[in-house]
CSV table of C-alpha atoms in Angstrom, one decimal:
chain,number,residue,atom,x,y,z
I,1,MET,CA,75.3,-27.8,-2.5
I,2,ILE,CA,78.0,-25.6,-0.9
I,3,HIS,CA,79.9,-27.8,1.6
I,4,TYR,CA,81.8,-25.9,4.3
I,5,ASP,CA,83.7,-26.1,7.6
I,6,HIS,CA,83.5,-23.4,10.2
I,7,PHE,CA,85.6,-22.1,13.1
I,8,THR,CA,85.9,-19.0,15.2
I,9,LEU,CA,89.0,-17.2,16.3
I,10,ASP,CA,89.4,-16.0,19.9
I,11,ASN,CA,88.9,-12.4,18.7
I,12,GLY,CA,85.5,-13.3,17.3
I,13,LEU,CA,86.3,-13.6,13.6
I,14,GLU,CA,83.9,-16.1,12.1
I,15,VAL,CA,85.7,-18.2,9.4
I,16,TYR,CA,84.1,-20.5,6.8
I,17,VAL,CA,86.1,-22.8,4.5
I,18,HIS,CA,84.7,-24.2,1.2
I,19,GLU,CA,87.0,-26.7,-0.4
I,20,ASP,CA,86.9,-27.1,-4.1
I,21,HIS,CA,89.9,-29.0,-5.6
I,22,THR,CA,88.6,-28.9,-9.1
I,23,THR,CA,90.0,-25.4,-9.5
I,24,ALA,CA,93.5,-23.9,-9.1
I,25,MET,CA,92.0,-20.7,-7.8
I,26,ALA,CA,91.0,-19.4,-4.4
I,27,ALA,CA,88.5,-16.7,-3.3
I,28,VAL,CA,88.9,-14.8,-0.1
I,29,ASN,CA,85.8,-12.9,0.9
I,30,ILE,CA,85.4,-10.6,4.0
I,31,LEU,CA,81.9,-9.4,4.9
I,32,TYR,CA,81.7,-6.6,7.4
I,33,ASN,CA,78.4,-6.3,9.3
I,34,VAL,CA,77.9,-2.6,8.4
I,35,GLY,CA,76.0,-0.8,5.7
I,36,SER,CA,74.4,2.5,5.1
I,37,ARG,CA,71.5,1.6,7.5
I,38,ASP,CA,74.1,1.8,10.3
I,39,GLU,CA,74.9,5.4,9.7
I,40,GLU,CA,73.8,8.5,11.6
I,41,GLU,CA,71.4,10.7,9.7
I,42,SER,CA,73.7,13.6,9.9
I,43,ARG,CA,76.7,11.6,8.6
I,44,THR,CA,75.5,9.4,5.7
I,45,GLY,CA,77.5,7.8,2.9
I,46,PHE,CA,80.3,6.7,5.3
I,47,ALA,CA,79.9,3.0,4.7
I,48,HIS,CA,80.4,3.6,0.9
I,49,LEU,CA,83.2,6.1,1.6
I,50,PHE,CA,85.0,3.4,3.6
I,51,GLU,CA,84.7,1.0,0.7
I,52,HIS,CA,86.9,3.5,-1.2
I,53,LEU,CA,89.2,4.3,1.8
I,54,MET,CA,90.0,0.6,2.3
I,55,PHE,CA,91.9,0.6,-1.0
I,56,GLY,CA,93.9,3.7,-0.2
I,57,GLY,CA,96.6,2.0,1.8
I,58,SER,CA,96.9,0.4,5.2
I,59,LYS,CA,99.5,0.6,8.0
I,60,ASN,CA,102.2,-1.5,6.3
I,61,ILE,CA,101.0,-1.6,2.7
I,62,PRO,CA,100.8,1.8,1.0
I,63,ALA,CA,99.5,0.4,-2.4
I,64,TYR,CA,96.9,-2.3,-2.0
I,65,ASP,CA,96.6,-3.4,-5.7
I,66,GLU,CA,100.3,-3.6,-6.6
I,67,PRO,CA,101.3,-6.8,-4.5
I,68,LEU,CA,98.1,-8.5,-5.5
I,69,GLN,CA,98.6,-7.9,-9.2
I,70,LYS,CA,102.1,-9.3,-8.9
I,71,VAL,CA,100.7,-12.7,-7.9
I,72,GLY,CA,97.9,-12.8,-10.5
I,73,GLY,CA,95.1,-11.7,-8.2
I,74,GLU,CA,92.1,-9.4,-8.6
I,75,ASN,CA,90.0,-7.6,-6.1
I,76,ASN,CA,86.9,-5.4,-5.6
I,77,ALA,CA,84.2,-4.5,-3.1
I,78,PHE,CA,80.7,-3.3,-2.8
I,79,THR,CA,78.5,-1.6,-0.2
I,80,SER,CA,74.8,-2.1,0.3
I,81,PRO,CA,72.4,-0.7,2.9
I,82,ASP,CA,73.1,-3.9,4.9
I,83,ILE,CA,76.7,-5.0,4.4
I,84,THR,CA,80.1,-4.0,3.1
I,85,ASN,CA,81.9,-6.8,1.2
I,86,TYR,CA,85.5,-7.1,0.1
I,87,TYR,CA,86.8,-9.9,-2.1
I,88,ILE,CA,90.0,-11.3,-3.7
I,89,THR,CA,90.5,-14.0,-6.3
I,90,LEU,CA,94.0,-15.3,-6.9
I,91,PRO,CA,95.9,-18.5,-7.7
I,92,ALA,CA,95.6,-20.8,-4.7
I,93,VAL,CA,99.3,-21.1,-4.5
I,94,ASN,CA,99.5,-17.4,-3.6
I,95,LEU,CA,96.7,-17.6,-1.0
I,96,GLU,CA,98.8,-16.1,1.8
I,97,THR,CA,99.1,-12.8,-0.1
I,98,ALA,CA,95.4,-12.3,0.3
I,99,PHE,CA,95.6,-13.0,4.1
I,100,TRP,CA,98.5,-10.5,4.4
I,101,LEU,CA,96.6,-7.7,2.5
I,102,GLU,CA,93.2,-8.2,4.2
I,103,SER,CA,94.6,-8.6,7.7
I,104,ASP,CA,96.7,-5.4,7.4
I,105,ARG,CA,93.8,-3.2,6.5
I,106,MET,CA,91.6,-4.8,9.1
I,107,MET,CA,94.3,-4.0,11.7
I,108,SER,CA,94.6,-0.4,10.7
I,109,LEU,CA,94.1,2.0,7.8
I,110,SER,CA,96.8,4.5,7.1
I,111,PHE,CA,94.5,7.4,8.0
I,112,ASP,CA,96.4,9.6,5.6
I,113,PRO,CA,94.7,13.0,5.2
I,114,LYS,CA,95.6,12.9,1.5
I,115,VAL,CA,93.9,9.6,1.0
I,116,LEU,CA,90.8,10.9,2.6
I,117,GLU,CA,90.8,14.0,0.5
I,118,ILE,CA,91.3,12.0,-2.7
I,119,GLN,CA,88.5,9.5,-1.9
I,120,GLN,CA,86.1,12.2,-0.9
I,121,LYS,CA,86.6,13.7,-4.3
I,122,VAL,CA,86.1,10.3,-6.0
I,123,VAL,CA,82.8,9.7,-4.1
I,124,ILE,CA,81.6,13.2,-4.7
I,125,GLU,CA,82.2,12.8,-8.4
I,126,GLU,CA,80.4,9.4,-8.3
I,127,PHE,CA,77.5,11.1,-6.5
I,128,ASN,CA,77.3,13.8,-9.2
I,129,GLN,CA,77.7,11.4,-12.2
I,130,ARG,CA,75.4,8.6,-11.1
I,131,TYR,CA,72.8,10.4,-9.1
I,132,LEU,CA,72.6,14.0,-10.0
I,133,ASN,CA,73.8,14.3,-13.7
I,134,GLN,CA,72.2,11.2,-15.1
I,135,PRO,CA,68.6,10.9,-16.3
I,136,TYR,CA,66.4,9.5,-13.6
I,137,GLY,CA,69.6,9.1,-11.4
I,138,ASP,CA,68.0,10.8,-8.4
I,139,VAL,CA,65.0,8.6,-8.3
I,140,TRP,CA,66.1,6.7,-5.2
I,141,LEU,CA,67.1,9.9,-3.5
I,142,LYS,CA,63.4,10.8,-3.8
I,143,LEU,CA,61.7,7.4,-3.6
I,144,ARG,CA,63.5,6.1,-0.5
I,145,PRO,CA,62.4,9.0,1.8
I,146,LEU,CA,58.9,8.7,0.4
I,147,ALA,CA,58.6,5.0,1.2
I,148,TYR,CA,60.5,5.0,4.4
I,149,GLN,CA,59.7,7.6,7.1
I,150,VAL,CA,61.7,6.2,10.1
I,151,HIS,CA,64.1,3.4,9.0
I,152,PRO,CA,67.6,4.3,7.8
I,153,TYR,CA,66.8,2.8,4.4
I,154,ARG,CA,65.3,6.3,3.7
I,155,TRP,CA,68.7,7.4,2.4
I,156,ALA,CA,70.7,5.9,-0.5
I,157,THR,CA,74.0,4.0,0.1
I,158,ILE,CA,75.9,6.9,-1.6
I,159,GLY,CA,74.6,9.2,1.1
I,160,LYS,CA,71.7,11.6,1.8
I,161,GLU,CA,73.6,14.6,0.5
I,162,ILE,CA,77.0,15.5,-0.8
I,163,SER,CA,77.9,17.7,2.1
I,164,HIS,CA,78.0,14.7,4.5
I,165,ILE,CA,81.0,13.4,2.4
I,166,GLU,CA,82.5,16.8,1.9
I,167,ASN,CA,82.5,17.5,5.7
I,168,ALA,CA,83.9,14.1,6.8
I,169,THR,CA,86.9,14.5,9.1
I,170,LEU,CA,89.7,12.1,10.0
I,171,GLU,CA,88.2,11.9,13.5
I,172,ASP,CA,84.9,10.8,11.9
I,173,VAL,CA,86.8,8.2,9.8
I,174,ARG,CA,88.7,6.8,12.8
I,175,HIS,CA,85.5,6.5,14.8
I,176,PHE,CA,83.7,4.7,12.1
I,177,PHE,CA,86.6,2.3,11.5
I,178,TYR,CA,87.1,1.3,15.1
I,179,LYS,CA,83.4,0.8,15.6
I,180,TYR,CA,82.7,-1.5,12.6
I,181,TYR,CA,85.9,-2.8,11.1
I,182,LEU,CA,86.6,-5.3,13.7
I,183,PRO,CA,87.3,-9.1,13.6
I,184,ASN,CA,84.2,-9.7,15.8
I,185,ASN,CA,82.1,-7.8,13.3
I,186,ALA,CA,83.3,-9.7,10.2
I,187,ILE,CA,82.8,-13.0,8.4
I,188,LEU,CA,85.7,-14.5,6.4
I,189,VAL,CA,85.1,-17.1,3.7
I,190,VAL,CA,87.9,-18.8,2.0
I,191,ALA,CA,87.0,-21.0,-1.0
I,192,GLY,CA,88.7,-23.0,-3.7
I,193,ASP,CA,91.8,-25.2,-3.8
I,194,VAL,CA,92.5,-24.9,-0.1
I,195,THR,CA,92.3,-27.1,3.0
I,196,LEU,CA,90.9,-26.6,6.4
I,197,PRO,CA,94.2,-27.0,8.3
I,198,GLN,CA,95.9,-24.6,5.9
I,199,VAL,CA,93.2,-21.9,6.3
I,200,LYS,CA,93.2,-22.3,10.1
I,201,ALA,CA,96.9,-21.8,10.2
I,202,LEU,CA,96.9,-18.7,8.0
I,203,THR,CA,93.9,-17.2,9.8
I,204,GLU,CA,95.6,-17.6,13.2
I,205,LYS,CA,98.8,-16.2,11.8
I,206,TRP,CA,97.4,-13.1,10.1
I,207,PHE,CA,94.1,-12.3,11.9
I,208,GLY,CA,94.7,-13.9,15.3
I,209,PRO,CA,96.7,-10.9,16.7
I,210,ILE,CA,94.1,-8.4,15.8
I,211,ALA,CA,92.2,-7.3,18.9
I,212,ALA,CA,88.5,-7.6,19.2
I,213,GLY,CA,86.5,-4.4,19.8
I,214,GLU,CA,83.3,-3.6,21.5
I,215,LYS,CA,80.5,-5.8,20.1
I,216,TYR,CA,78.2,-3.9,17.8
I,217,VAL,CA,74.6,-4.5,18.6
I,218,ARG,CA,72.3,-3.2,15.9
I,219,ASN,CA,69.3,-1.3,17.3
I,220,LEU,CA,67.6,0.5,14.4
I,221,PRO,CA,64.2,2.2,14.4
I,222,GLN,CA,61.7,-0.1,12.7
I,223,GLU,CA,59.5,1.2,10.0
I,224,PRO,CA,55.9,1.4,11.2
I,225,ILE,CA,53.2,-0.2,9.0
I,226,GLN,CA,52.1,2.2,6.3
I,227,THR,CA,48.4,3.1,6.6
I,228,ALA,CA,47.9,5.6,3.8
I,229,ALA,CA,49.0,5.8,0.2
I,230,ARG,CA,51.9,8.3,-0.4
I,231,PHE,CA,52.4,10.3,-3.6
I,232,MET,CA,55.1,12.6,-5.0
I,233,GLU,CA,55.6,14.3,-8.3
I,234,THR,CA,58.9,15.7,-9.6
I,235,ALA,CA,60.1,17.1,-12.9
I,236,GLU,CA,63.5,17.1,-14.6
I,237,LYS,CA,65.0,17.2,-18.1
I,238,VAL,CA,64.7,13.5,-18.9
I,239,PRO,CA,63.6,11.8,-22.2
I,240,LEU,CA,60.2,10.4,-21.1
I,241,ASN,CA,57.7,10.5,-18.2
I,242,ALA,CA,58.4,7.7,-15.8
I,243,LEU,CA,56.2,5.9,-13.2
I,244,TYR,CA,57.5,4.4,-9.9
I,245,LYS,CA,55.5,2.5,-7.4
I,246,ALA,CA,56.9,0.9,-4.2
I,247,TYR,CA,55.2,-1.5,-1.7
I,248,HIS,CA,56.6,-2.6,1.6
I,249,VAL,CA,57.5,-6.4,1.7
I,250,PRO,CA,59.2,-8.8,4.1
I,251,GLY,CA,63.0,-8.8,4.3
I,252,ARG,CA,65.6,-11.1,2.7
I,253,PHE,CA,65.8,-13.6,5.6
I,254,ALA,CA,62.0,-13.6,6.4
I,255,GLU,CA,60.2,-17.0,6.2
I,256,ASP,CA,58.0,-15.8,3.3
I,257,TYR,CA,60.7,-14.0,1.3
I,258,TYR,CA,60.6,-16.4,-1.6
I,259,THR,CA,56.9,-15.9,-2.0
I,260,VAL,CA,57.6,-12.1,-2.4
I,261,ASP,CA,60.4,-12.8,-4.8
I,262,LEU,CA,58.4,-15.2,-7.0
I,263,MET,CA,55.5,-12.7,-7.0
I,264,SER,CA,57.8,-10.0,-8.4
I,265,ASP,CA,59.0,-12.5,-11.0
I,266,VAL,CA,55.5,-13.3,-12.1
I,267,LEU,CA,54.9,-9.6,-12.6
I,268,GLY,CA,58.2,-8.3,-13.8
I,269,ARG,CA,60.8,-10.8,-14.8
I,270,GLY,CA,61.5,-10.7,-18.5
I,271,LYS,CA,59.4,-10.4,-21.6
I,272,SER,CA,57.0,-13.2,-20.6
I,273,ALA,CA,56.1,-11.4,-17.3
I,274,ARG,CA,52.6,-9.9,-16.9
I,275,MET,CA,53.7,-6.3,-16.8
I,276,TYR,CA,55.6,-6.6,-20.1
I,277,GLN,CA,52.9,-8.6,-21.8
I,278,LYS,CA,49.9,-6.6,-20.8
I,279,LEU,CA,51.2,-3.1,-20.5
I,280,LEU,CA,53.9,-2.9,-23.1
I,281,LYS,CA,53.2,-5.5,-25.7
I,282,GLU,CA,49.3,-5.5,-25.7
I,283,ARG,CA,48.4,-2.0,-24.6
I,284,LYS,CA,51.6,-0.2,-25.6
I,285,LEU,CA,51.5,2.2,-22.6
I,286,PHE,CA,55.2,1.9,-21.7
I,287,THR,CA,58.5,1.8,-23.6
I,288,ASN,CA,59.9,-0.4,-20.8
I,289,ILE,CA,58.5,-1.7,-17.6
I,290,ASN,CA,59.7,-4.1,-14.9
I,291,ALA,CA,59.1,-5.1,-11.3
I,292,TYR,CA,61.5,-6.3,-8.7
I,293,ASN,CA,62.2,-6.8,-5.0
I,294,THR,CA,65.0,-4.9,-3.3
I,295,ALA,CA,65.9,-8.0,-1.2
I,296,SER,CA,67.1,-6.0,1.8
I,297,VAL,CA,67.7,-7.6,5.2
I,298,ASP,CA,65.1,-5.5,7.0
I,299,PRO,CA,61.7,-5.2,5.4
I,300,GLY,CA,62.3,-4.0,1.8
I,301,LEU,CA,60.3,-2.8,-1.2
I,302,PHE,CA,58.6,-4.4,-4.2
I,303,VAL,CA,59.0,-1.8,-7.0
I,304,VAL,CA,57.3,-1.3,-10.3
I,305,GLN,CA,59.0,1.1,-12.7
I,306,GLY,CA,58.5,2.0,-16.3
I,307,ASN,CA,58.9,4.8,-18.9
I,308,LEU,CA,55.6,5.9,-20.5
I,309,ASN,CA,55.1,6.1,-24.2
I,310,PRO,CA,54.6,9.7,-25.5
I,311,GLY,CA,50.9,10.7,-25.2
I,312,VAL,CA,50.2,8.3,-22.4
I,313,THR,CA,49.1,10.1,-19.2
I,314,PHE,CA,50.4,9.3,-15.7
I,315,GLU,CA,46.8,8.6,-14.6
I,316,GLU,CA,46.2,6.1,-17.5
I,317,ALA,CA,49.5,4.3,-16.9
I,318,ASP,CA,49.0,4.2,-13.1
I,319,ALA,CA,45.5,2.8,-13.4
I,320,ALA,CA,46.8,0.1,-15.8
I,321,VAL,CA,49.5,-1.0,-13.4
I,322,GLU,CA,46.9,-1.2,-10.7
I,323,GLU,CA,44.7,-3.4,-12.9
I,324,VAL,CA,47.6,-5.9,-13.4
I,325,LEU,CA,48.4,-5.9,-9.7
I,326,GLN,CA,44.8,-6.4,-8.6
I,327,GLU,CA,44.4,-9.3,-11.1
I,328,LEU,CA,47.1,-11.2,-9.1
I,329,VAL,CA,45.2,-10.3,-5.9
I,330,GLU,CA,41.8,-11.5,-7.2
I,331,ILE,CA,42.5,-14.4,-9.5
I,332,THR,CA,44.5,-17.5,-8.4
I,333,LEU,CA,47.8,-17.7,-10.3
I,334,PRO,CA,47.9,-20.7,-12.8
I,335,GLU,CA,50.2,-23.4,-11.5
I,336,MET,CA,52.0,-23.5,-14.8
I,337,GLU,CA,52.9,-19.8,-14.5
I,338,LEU,CA,54.2,-20.2,-11.0
I,339,ASN,CA,56.3,-23.3,-12.1
I,340,LYS,CA,57.8,-21.2,-14.9
I,341,VAL,CA,59.2,-18.5,-12.5
I,342,LYS,CA,60.2,-21.2,-10.0
I,343,ASN,CA,62.3,-22.9,-12.7
I,344,GLN,CA,63.8,-19.6,-13.7
I,345,ALA,CA,64.7,-18.7,-10.2
I,346,GLU,CA,66.3,-22.1,-9.5
I,347,SER,CA,68.3,-22.1,-12.8
I,348,THR,CA,69.6,-18.6,-11.9
I,349,LEU,CA,70.6,-19.9,-8.5
I,350,ALA,CA,72.4,-23.0,-10.1
I,351,PHE,CA,74.2,-20.9,-12.6
I,352,SER,CA,75.4,-18.4,-9.9
I,353,GLU,CA,77.0,-21.2,-8.0
I,354,VAL,CA,79.2,-22.2,-10.9
I,355,GLU,CA,81.5,-19.3,-10.1
I,356,LEU,CA,83.7,-19.9,-7.1
I,357,LEU,CA,83.5,-16.3,-5.9
I,358,ASN,CA,79.7,-16.3,-6.0
I,359,ARG,CA,79.7,-19.4,-3.7
I,360,ALA,CA,82.0,-17.6,-1.3
I,361,MET,CA,79.9,-14.5,-1.3
I,362,ASN,CA,76.6,-16.4,-0.9
I,363,LEU,CA,78.0,-18.4,2.0
I,364,ALA,CA,79.2,-15.2,3.7
I,365,TYR,CA,75.8,-13.5,3.2
I,366,ALA,CA,73.9,-16.5,4.6
I,367,ALA,CA,76.3,-16.7,7.5
I,368,SER,CA,75.6,-13.0,8.2
I,369,SER,CA,72.0,-13.9,8.9
I,370,GLY,CA,73.1,-16.2,11.7
I,371,ASN,CA,72.3,-19.3,9.7
I,372,PRO,CA,74.9,-20.3,7.1
I,373,ASP,CA,72.8,-23.4,6.2
I,374,LEU,CA,70.4,-21.1,4.4
I,375,VAL,CA,72.8,-21.0,1.5
I,376,ASN,CA,71.8,-24.7,0.8
I,377,CYS,CA,68.1,-24.3,1.3
I,378,GLU,CA,67.2,-21.8,-1.4
I,379,ALA,CA,66.1,-24.2,-4.1
I,380,GLU,CA,63.9,-26.1,-1.6
I,381,GLN,CA,62.4,-22.8,-0.3
I,382,ILE,CA,61.6,-21.7,-3.9
I,383,GLN,CA,59.9,-25.0,-4.8
I,384,ALA,CA,57.8,-24.9,-1.6
I,385,VAL,CA,55.9,-21.7,-2.6
I,386,THR,CA,52.3,-22.4,-3.7
I,387,VAL,CA,49.9,-20.5,-5.8
I,388,GLU,CA,47.9,-19.8,-2.6
I,389,ASP,CA,51.0,-18.3,-1.0
I,390,VAL,CA,51.5,-15.9,-3.9
I,391,GLN,CA,47.8,-14.8,-3.9
I,392,ASN,CA,47.9,-14.3,-0.1
I,393,MET,CA,51.1,-12.3,-0.4
I,394,ALA,CA,49.6,-10.2,-3.2
I,395,LYS,CA,46.6,-9.4,-0.9
I,396,ARG,CA,48.9,-8.5,1.9
I,397,VAL,CA,51.3,-6.3,-0.1
I,398,LEU,CA,49.6,-4.9,-3.1
I,399,ARG,CA,47.2,-2.5,-1.2
I,400,LYS,CA,47.0,1.2,-2.1
I,401,GLU,CA,47.6,2.1,1.5
I,402,ASN,CA,50.9,0.2,1.3
I,403,SER,CA,52.0,2.1,-1.8
I,404,SER,CA,54.3,5.0,-2.5
I,405,THR,CA,53.9,6.4,-6.0
I,406,LEU,CA,56.3,8.8,-7.8
I,407,TYR,CA,55.4,10.5,-11.1
I,408,TYR,CA,58.7,11.6,-12.7
I,409,ARG,CA,57.7,14.2,-15.3
I,410,ALA,CA,59.8,15.0,-18.3
I,411,ILE,CA,60.4,18.7,-18.9
I,412,GLN,CA,60.1,19.5,-22.5
């Protein structure tokens, strides 16, 4: 159970406080309500570029890491299609340093042309290394636009193409910053050896003077229901042929999300899962295979992916995957098998909440849905899923007309 208090500043900043006096540390997490789904199709990769730019210096602090390191703190960030998240951990006695740093870069970046140039090069290098020059690295650059025709999930967080980052101007950067990096578009969570009055005072002092901006109202094109199977084949210099299959599923905060998640665990979580047991261990069709749910806020994807053993054809491997999926559709899941994945999911949840920072992040993410109490309902929601729920979800999701299949052929 993550206990918390909540208040809102006059400028719209939502603040959550989770007191834990068993530790001498504090975690300060700021979630901005912007991800790659909020980008324009002609200017993609900006949310991720901003993650980098936010460490390049702000109005009064030219070097972000230096003052934090002096007080024993650490920091990092990540960008997803849905959110951008920044976090600091440091000794609680030095809590105000985190407020000073985060408020200054929320107030204004330095907008130094040199910083933009440096971070553009860093992101372009990351694009090349992780997506273009790594075996199978470009899979999501191909699979996303195959599975999504309308929704902005059709491009990766890194961006649709390198030229969008190369051509970013300071004017583009300023526009993006003042549209999304606002106190009324952010959630602040402070956790650890802190008190509510202390956090209220520091928040008012450091974030209170920052003016609110125009409220961002998300209005994204919704992906229409897929009515026909999609297929794509590509070929690159990779070690083995690889198969990818994607199916549209409910989003992270949907009522039946945990049914989808447990369905993916039954099929693909670990060596006891059906895919591994039937297709790798018994039939030896794959060198590796797994299945997972992307867990995006808007309707996401259930993905099966695996590398084929030499001599196995795509058609044989694809048909075998379909057999395993249809078995879940046609035959009721044994109660014991469902209980196993429920217990795995609940234990993962429990272990994740041991870490103070994880609790802060989880609370911020739940709050971003509009209902912070969801952070304390997950175990209950997991246990409420029935075998009938899983079978009904399998019938609803694992249909050929709901699938996008990619054959990734290895060039010899």
